[in-house]
Amino acid sequence: MNDRRKSVRKETMQMLSLKQVNQDRVQDFLRERWGGEEMVLSAGTFRYDELDGFVYEENDQLTGIVTYARVDHELMIVSLNSEVPGKGIGERLLKRVEQEAIQDGFAAITVLTTNDNVRSLAFYQKNGFRLTEVIIGAADEARKQKPSIPFTGESGIAVRDEWKLVKRAAGVQLQPFDETFRDALSRFELSDEQHVFTSLPLRKIAMAPDAHHVVVVKGGEAAGYFCLEQGEKKDRYTANSSAVLLTSFSVTTAFQGKGVAANAITKLKDYIRLHFPQVNEVVLGVNERNRAAQSLYLRYGFTDQGERYEGPKGKQLVLSMAIEREETYV
């Protein structure tokens, strides 16, 4: 097996709930970027200590914070600030909020931004938001309550209005397993052919309690499952210390033939970037007799570099997919 080990800079990176971080640090970070302790928008006035959110830390330094509020049937992003351009921090924070919205059953995520903030407009559209409304004079009204709001913003644009952008929660989503999924996974069904190549989700979860288990959700239901593993088992498939191994990928019979597997694979890179920021490759083994699975993986981004592994159920093709860093506007 070829040595594809890749060197990575040793960094400590983690995402935490806003409430888990020293509040003085959070207050200092947001006060500087908000121009005070309040964010005044057309949707209301918000204080940082009344909001939920997430913090991204690198080497014990705050490098990004997102705050949000629950407004009617929508989850509204109040602020999103990233300090290190080009590392995808803003994107990771945004995706974490999207997961929260799905978990809590919100129909949509909204964000309001002033009309001068063209970088944010590009960032949110790139990440699936649509511009739904221009609120004329919203910034002018907010300035009456908060005079520190500037009259001129980016590129000399007069700050007068707000843009409202919305992203609907729909389609296939990937969510970390928690106990709320156990009942649904207990009813998970596989065909006789699938049983030859993979395990039922709850069996795999019991066998590998320390692994990262993922539920594929469609329409609010548990439609599929896979496991992400590191350590000794992964080392059988690759010498890359920065890789993660995908195992036990399956879709329950009720959702087969509906594009669930393909959609899950297309979302895999973003999921790994969010939950495994130091990983640069995902590998998997697929049985040489499982032609349908081989075709699916190869069609949606995996490559076959000719490596093979003799597993307990026969010879497996070792397929891999690189996890590249993405640029971000925030």
CSV table of C-alpha atoms in Angstrom, one decimal:
chain,number,residue,atom,x,y,z
A,1,MET,CA,0.0,0.0,0.0
A,2,ASN,CA,1.4,3.4,-1.0
A,3,ASP,CA,2.4,5.8,1.8
A,4,ARG,CA,0.1,8.8,1.3
A,5,ARG,CA,0.9,10.4,4.6
A,6,LYS,CA,0.6,14.1,4.5
A,7,SER,CA,2.1,16.6,6.9
A,8,VAL,CA,-0.3,19.0,8.7
A,9,ARG,CA,0.5,21.8,11.0
A,10,LYS,CA,-0.3,21.0,14.6
A,11,GLU,CA,-3.2,23.2,15.7
A,12,THR,CA,-5.9,23.1,18.3
A,13,MET,CA,-9.2,23.8,16.7
A,14,GLN,CA,-12.7,23.5,18.2
A,15,MET,CA,-16.2,24.7,18.0
A,16,LEU,CA,-18.0,25.5,21.2
A,17,SER,CA,-21.4,26.7,22.3
A,18,LEU,CA,-21.4,30.5,23.1
A,19,LYS,CA,-22.2,29.7,26.7
A,20,GLN,CA,-19.1,27.5,27.1
A,21,VAL,CA,-16.7,30.3,26.5
A,22,ASN,CA,-15.6,33.0,29.0
A,23,GLN,CA,-18.2,35.7,28.7
A,24,ASP,CA,-15.8,38.5,29.1
A,25,ARG,CA,-13.9,37.3,26.0
A,26,VAL,CA,-17.2,37.0,24.1
A,27,GLN,CA,-18.3,40.5,25.2
A,28,ASP,CA,-15.0,42.1,24.1
A,29,PHE,CA,-15.1,40.3,20.8
A,30,LEU,CA,-18.6,41.3,19.9
A,31,ARG,CA,-18.6,44.8,21.4
A,32,GLU,CA,-15.7,45.7,19.1
A,33,ARG,CA,-17.5,44.4,16.0
A,34,TRP,CA,-21.0,45.5,16.9
A,35,GLY,CA,-19.9,49.0,18.0
A,36,GLY,CA,-21.6,48.4,21.4
A,37,GLU,CA,-23.5,45.7,23.3
A,38,GLU,CA,-26.6,45.8,21.1
A,39,MET,CA,-27.4,44.8,17.5
A,40,VAL,CA,-30.3,46.9,16.2
A,41,LEU,CA,-32.1,45.4,13.2
A,42,SER,CA,-35.5,45.8,11.7
A,43,ALA,CA,-36.4,42.5,13.4
A,44,GLY,CA,-35.6,43.9,16.8
A,45,THR,CA,-32.9,44.9,19.2
A,46,PHE,CA,-30.6,42.1,20.4
A,47,ARG,CA,-28.0,41.8,23.2
A,48,TYR,CA,-25.2,39.3,22.9
A,49,ASP,CA,-25.9,37.9,26.4
A,50,GLU,CA,-29.5,37.0,25.4
A,51,LEU,CA,-28.5,35.1,22.2
A,52,ASP,CA,-27.5,31.6,21.4
A,53,GLY,CA,-24.5,30.9,19.2
A,54,PHE,CA,-21.2,29.1,18.6
A,55,VAL,CA,-17.6,30.1,18.9
A,56,TYR,CA,-14.7,28.8,16.8
A,57,GLU,CA,-11.3,28.7,18.6
A,58,GLU,CA,-7.8,28.1,17.2
A,59,ASN,CA,-5.0,27.7,19.7
A,60,ASP,CA,-7.1,29.3,22.4
A,61,GLN,CA,-7.9,32.4,20.3
A,62,LEU,CA,-11.4,33.4,19.3
A,63,THR,CA,-11.4,33.4,15.5
A,64,GLY,CA,-15.1,33.4,14.8
A,65,ILE,CA,-18.5,33.8,16.5
A,66,VAL,CA,-22.0,33.4,15.2
A,67,THR,CA,-25.1,34.4,17.2
A,68,TYR,CA,-28.7,33.6,16.4
A,69,ALA,CA,-32.3,34.1,17.8
A,70,ARG,CA,-35.5,32.1,17.4
A,71,VAL,CA,-38.1,34.3,15.7
A,72,ASP,CA,-41.5,32.8,15.0
A,73,HIS,CA,-40.9,29.7,12.7
A,74,GLU,CA,-37.5,30.8,11.7
A,75,LEU,CA,-34.0,30.8,13.1
A,76,MET,CA,-32.4,34.2,12.5
A,77,ILE,CA,-28.7,34.8,12.4
A,78,VAL,CA,-28.0,38.0,14.2
A,79,SER,CA,-24.2,38.2,13.5
A,80,LEU,CA,-21.5,36.2,12.0
A,81,ASN,CA,-17.9,37.3,12.3
A,82,SER,CA,-14.7,35.5,11.2
A,83,GLU,CA,-11.2,36.8,11.8
A,84,VAL,CA,-9.1,34.6,9.5
A,85,PRO,CA,-10.0,34.9,5.8
A,86,GLY,CA,-9.6,31.9,3.5
A,87,LYS,CA,-9.9,29.2,6.2
A,88,GLY,CA,-13.7,28.5,5.9
A,89,ILE,CA,-14.4,29.5,9.5
A,90,GLY,CA,-17.5,31.5,8.6
A,91,GLU,CA,-18.8,28.6,6.6
A,92,ARG,CA,-18.3,26.1,9.4
A,93,LEU,CA,-20.1,28.4,11.8
A,94,LEU,CA,-22.9,28.8,9.4
A,95,LYS,CA,-23.3,25.1,8.8
A,96,ARG,CA,-23.4,24.5,12.6
A,97,VAL,CA,-26.3,26.9,12.8
A,98,GLU,CA,-28.0,25.1,9.9
A,99,GLN,CA,-27.7,21.8,11.8
A,100,GLU,CA,-29.2,23.5,14.9
A,101,ALA,CA,-32.2,24.7,12.8
A,102,ILE,CA,-32.8,21.2,11.4
A,103,GLN,CA,-32.6,19.6,14.8
A,104,ASP,CA,-35.0,22.1,16.3
A,105,GLY,CA,-37.4,21.7,13.4
A,106,PHE,CA,-37.2,25.3,11.9
A,107,ALA,CA,-38.6,25.7,8.4
A,108,ALA,CA,-36.0,28.3,7.5
A,109,ILE,CA,-32.9,30.3,8.4
A,110,THR,CA,-32.9,34.0,7.8
A,111,VAL,CA,-30.3,36.7,8.0
A,112,LEU,CA,-30.4,40.5,7.8
A,113,THR,CA,-27.5,42.5,6.5
A,114,THR,CA,-27.0,46.2,5.6
A,115,ASN,CA,-27.0,47.1,1.9
A,116,ASP,CA,-23.3,48.0,1.9
A,117,ASN,CA,-22.1,44.5,2.9
A,118,VAL,CA,-21.6,43.1,-0.5
A,119,ARG,CA,-19.1,40.5,0.8
A,120,SER,CA,-21.8,39.0,3.1
A,121,LEU,CA,-24.3,39.0,0.3
A,122,ALA,CA,-21.9,36.9,-1.8
A,123,PHE,CA,-21.1,34.6,1.1
A,124,TYR,CA,-24.7,33.8,2.0
A,125,GLN,CA,-25.7,33.3,-1.6
A,126,LYS,CA,-22.8,31.0,-2.1
A,127,ASN,CA,-24.0,29.0,0.8
A,128,GLY,CA,-27.6,28.5,-0.5
A,129,PHE,CA,-29.4,31.6,0.8
A,130,ARG,CA,-31.7,33.7,-1.5
A,131,LEU,CA,-32.3,37.4,-1.4
A,132,THR,CA,-36.0,37.7,-0.6
A,133,GLU,CA,-36.6,41.3,0.5
A,134,VAL,CA,-35.0,44.7,0.6
A,135,ILE,CA,-36.2,46.6,3.6
A,136,ILE,CA,-36.0,50.2,2.5
A,137,GLY,CA,-34.7,52.7,5.2
A,138,ALA,CA,-34.1,50.0,7.8
A,139,ALA,CA,-30.6,51.1,8.6
A,140,ASP,CA,-31.7,54.7,8.8
A,141,GLU,CA,-34.4,53.7,11.4
A,142,ALA,CA,-31.9,51.7,13.4
A,143,ARG,CA,-29.5,54.6,13.5
A,144,LYS,CA,-32.1,56.6,15.4
A,145,GLN,CA,-31.8,54.1,18.3
A,146,LYS,CA,-28.1,53.4,17.8
A,147,PRO,CA,-26.3,56.5,16.5
A,148,SER,CA,-23.0,54.7,16.1
A,149,ILE,CA,-24.2,52.9,13.0
A,150,PRO,CA,-22.1,54.5,10.2
A,151,PHE,CA,-23.5,56.5,7.4
A,152,THR,CA,-21.0,55.1,4.9
A,153,GLY,CA,-19.9,51.5,4.7
A,154,GLU,CA,-17.9,49.3,2.4
A,155,SER,CA,-16.7,50.8,-0.9
A,156,GLY,CA,-18.2,54.2,0.1
A,157,ILE,CA,-21.7,52.8,-0.1
A,158,ALA,CA,-24.3,54.8,1.9
A,159,VAL,CA,-25.8,52.6,4.7
A,160,ARG,CA,-29.5,52.9,4.4
A,161,ASP,CA,-31.3,49.6,3.9
A,162,GLU,CA,-31.3,46.0,4.9
A,163,TRP,CA,-31.2,42.9,2.7
A,164,LYS,CA,-33.1,39.8,4.0
A,165,LEU,CA,-31.8,36.5,2.9
A,166,VAL,CA,-33.5,33.1,3.5
A,167,LYS,CA,-32.5,29.5,3.3
A,168,ARG,CA,-35.2,26.9,3.5
A,169,ALA,CA,-34.5,23.7,5.4
A,170,ALA,CA,-35.1,20.9,2.9
A,171,GLY,CA,-33.6,17.9,1.1
A,172,VAL,CA,-31.1,15.5,2.6
A,173,GLN,CA,-29.2,16.5,5.7
A,174,LEU,CA,-26.4,14.8,7.6
A,175,GLN,CA,-26.7,14.9,11.4
A,176,PRO,CA,-24.5,13.4,14.2
A,177,PHE,CA,-26.3,10.5,15.9
A,178,ASP,CA,-27.9,11.2,19.3
A,179,GLU,CA,-30.4,9.2,21.3
A,180,THR,CA,-33.3,10.9,19.6
A,181,PHE,CA,-32.6,8.8,16.5
A,182,ARG,CA,-32.4,5.5,18.3
A,183,ASP,CA,-36.1,4.5,17.9
A,184,ALA,CA,-36.1,5.4,14.2
A,185,LEU,CA,-32.9,3.4,13.6
A,186,SER,CA,-34.4,0.4,15.4
A,187,ARG,CA,-36.8,0.2,12.5
A,188,PHE,CA,-34.1,0.5,9.9
A,189,GLU,CA,-34.4,-2.2,7.2
A,190,LEU,CA,-31.9,-3.6,4.7
A,191,SER,CA,-32.4,-5.9,1.8
A,192,ASP,CA,-30.9,-9.4,1.9
A,193,GLU,CA,-28.1,-8.3,-0.5
A,194,GLN,CA,-27.3,-5.3,1.7
A,195,HIS,CA,-27.0,-7.5,4.8
A,196,VAL,CA,-24.1,-9.3,3.0
A,197,PHE,CA,-22.0,-6.1,2.8
A,198,THR,CA,-23.0,-4.0,5.8
A,199,SER,CA,-24.4,-3.9,9.3
A,200,LEU,CA,-27.6,-2.4,10.7
A,201,PRO,CA,-27.0,1.0,12.3
A,202,LEU,CA,-27.7,0.2,15.9
A,203,ARG,CA,-25.4,-2.9,15.7
A,204,LYS,CA,-22.6,-0.8,14.3
A,205,ILE,CA,-23.1,1.9,17.0
A,206,ALA,CA,-22.9,-0.8,19.7
A,207,MET,CA,-19.8,-2.3,18.2
A,208,ALA,CA,-18.0,1.1,17.7
A,209,PRO,CA,-19.2,3.4,20.5
A,210,ASP,CA,-16.2,5.7,20.2
A,211,ALA,CA,-16.7,6.3,16.5
A,212,HIS,CA,-18.5,9.2,14.9
A,213,HIS,CA,-22.0,8.0,13.8
A,214,VAL,CA,-24.0,10.0,11.2
A,215,VAL,CA,-27.7,9.8,10.4
A,216,VAL,CA,-28.9,10.8,6.9
A,217,VAL,CA,-32.1,12.7,7.4
A,218,LYS,CA,-34.7,13.3,4.6
A,219,GLY,CA,-38.0,15.0,5.4
A,220,GLY,CA,-37.4,14.8,9.1
A,221,GLU,CA,-37.0,11.0,8.9
A,222,ALA,CA,-33.9,8.8,9.4
A,223,ALA,CA,-33.3,7.6,5.8
A,224,GLY,CA,-29.7,6.4,6.0
A,225,TYR,CA,-26.6,6.0,8.1
A,226,PHE,CA,-22.8,5.8,8.0
A,227,CYS,CA,-19.9,5.8,10.4
A,228,LEU,CA,-16.7,7.8,10.4
A,229,GLU,CA,-13.7,6.1,12.1
A,230,GLN,CA,-10.1,7.0,12.9
A,231,GLY,CA,-7.4,4.9,14.6
A,232,GLU,CA,-6.3,1.3,14.0
A,233,LYS,CA,-9.1,0.3,11.6
A,234,LYS,CA,-8.6,3.3,9.4
A,235,ASP,CA,-4.8,2.5,9.3
A,236,ARG,CA,-5.7,-0.8,7.5
A,237,TYR,CA,-6.9,1.3,4.5
A,238,THR,CA,-4.5,4.2,4.4
A,239,ALA,CA,-1.2,5.4,5.8
A,240,ASN,CA,-2.5,9.0,5.8
A,241,SER,CA,-2.7,10.1,9.4
A,242,SER,CA,-5.0,12.9,8.5
A,243,ALA,CA,-7.6,10.7,6.8
A,244,VAL,CA,-11.0,9.4,8.1
A,245,LEU,CA,-12.6,6.0,7.2
A,246,LEU,CA,-16.2,5.8,6.1
A,247,THR,CA,-17.9,2.5,7.0
A,248,SER,CA,-21.4,0.9,7.1
A,249,PHE,CA,-23.1,3.3,4.7
A,250,SER,CA,-26.6,2.3,4.0
A,251,VAL,CA,-30.1,3.6,3.2
A,252,THR,CA,-33.2,2.0,4.7
A,253,THR,CA,-35.4,0.2,2.1
A,254,ALA,CA,-38.3,2.8,2.3
A,255,PHE,CA,-35.9,5.5,1.0
A,256,GLN,CA,-34.0,3.5,-1.6
A,257,GLY,CA,-34.2,4.7,-5.2
A,258,LYS,CA,-34.9,8.3,-4.2
A,259,GLY,CA,-31.5,9.8,-4.5
A,260,VAL,CA,-30.8,9.7,-0.8
A,261,ALA,CA,-27.4,8.0,-1.1
A,262,ALA,CA,-26.2,10.3,-3.9
A,263,ASN,CA,-27.3,13.4,-2.0
A,264,ALA,CA,-25.6,12.2,1.2
A,265,ILE,CA,-22.3,11.7,-0.6
A,266,THR,CA,-22.4,15.1,-2.2
A,267,LYS,CA,-22.8,16.6,1.3
A,268,LEU,CA,-20.0,14.5,2.8
A,269,LYS,CA,-17.1,17.0,2.2
A,270,ASP,CA,-18.9,19.8,3.9
A,271,TYR,CA,-19.8,17.6,6.9
A,272,ILE,CA,-16.2,16.4,7.3
A,273,ARG,CA,-14.9,20.0,7.1
A,274,LEU,CA,-17.3,21.0,9.8
A,275,HIS,CA,-16.7,18.1,12.2
A,276,PHE,CA,-13.1,17.1,11.3
A,277,PRO,CA,-11.3,20.3,10.4
A,278,GLN,CA,-7.9,18.6,10.3
A,279,VAL,CA,-8.9,15.8,8.0
A,280,ASN,CA,-7.8,16.1,4.4
A,281,GLU,CA,-9.1,12.8,2.9
A,282,VAL,CA,-11.9,10.3,3.4
A,283,VAL,CA,-11.3,6.6,2.5
A,284,LEU,CA,-13.6,3.6,2.3
A,285,GLY,CA,-13.6,-0.1,1.4
A,286,VAL,CA,-16.2,-1.4,-1.0
A,287,ASN,CA,-16.6,-5.1,-1.7
A,288,GLU,CA,-15.5,-6.0,-5.2
A,289,ARG,CA,-18.8,-7.9,-5.7
A,290,ASN,CA,-20.8,-4.8,-4.8
A,291,ARG,CA,-20.9,-3.2,-8.2
A,292,ALA,CA,-23.8,-0.8,-7.5
A,293,ALA,CA,-21.9,0.8,-4.5
A,294,GLN,CA,-18.7,1.1,-6.5
A,295,SER,CA,-20.5,2.9,-9.3
A,296,LEU,CA,-22.2,5.2,-6.9
A,297,TYR,CA,-19.0,6.2,-5.0
A,298,LEU,CA,-17.0,6.7,-8.2
A,299,ARG,CA,-19.8,8.8,-9.8
A,300,TYR,CA,-19.9,11.2,-6.9
A,301,GLY,CA,-16.3,12.0,-6.2
A,302,PHE,CA,-14.4,9.0,-5.0
A,303,THR,CA,-11.4,7.7,-7.0
A,304,ASP,CA,-9.9,4.2,-7.3
A,305,GLN,CA,-6.1,4.3,-7.0
A,306,GLY,CA,-5.7,0.6,-7.4
A,307,GLU,CA,-5.3,-0.3,-3.8
A,308,ARG,CA,-7.0,-3.4,-2.4
A,309,TYR,CA,-7.7,-4.8,1.1
A,310,GLU,CA,-8.6,-8.4,2.0
A,311,GLY,CA,-11.5,-8.0,4.5
A,312,PRO,CA,-13.5,-10.5,6.4
A,313,LYS,CA,-16.2,-10.5,3.6
A,314,GLY,CA,-13.8,-10.7,0.7
A,315,LYS,CA,-11.5,-8.4,-1.3
A,316,GLN,CA,-12.4,-4.7,-1.1
A,317,LEU,CA,-11.5,-1.8,-3.4
A,318,VAL,CA,-10.0,1.1,-1.4
A,319,LEU,CA,-11.6,4.3,-2.7
A,320,SER,CA,-10.6,7.8,-1.6
A,321,MET,CA,-11.8,11.4,-1.9
A,322,ALA,CA,-9.7,14.5,-1.0
A,323,ILE,CA,-11.2,17.1,1.3
A,324,GLU,CA,-9.9,20.4,0.1
A,325,ARG,CA,-10.1,23.7,1.9
A,326,GLU,CA,-12.7,26.2,0.5
A,327,GLU,CA,-12.3,29.9,0.3
A,328,THR,CA,-14.9,32.0,2.1
A,329,TYR,CA,-16.0,35.7,1.8
A,330,VAL,CA,-16.3,36.1,5.6
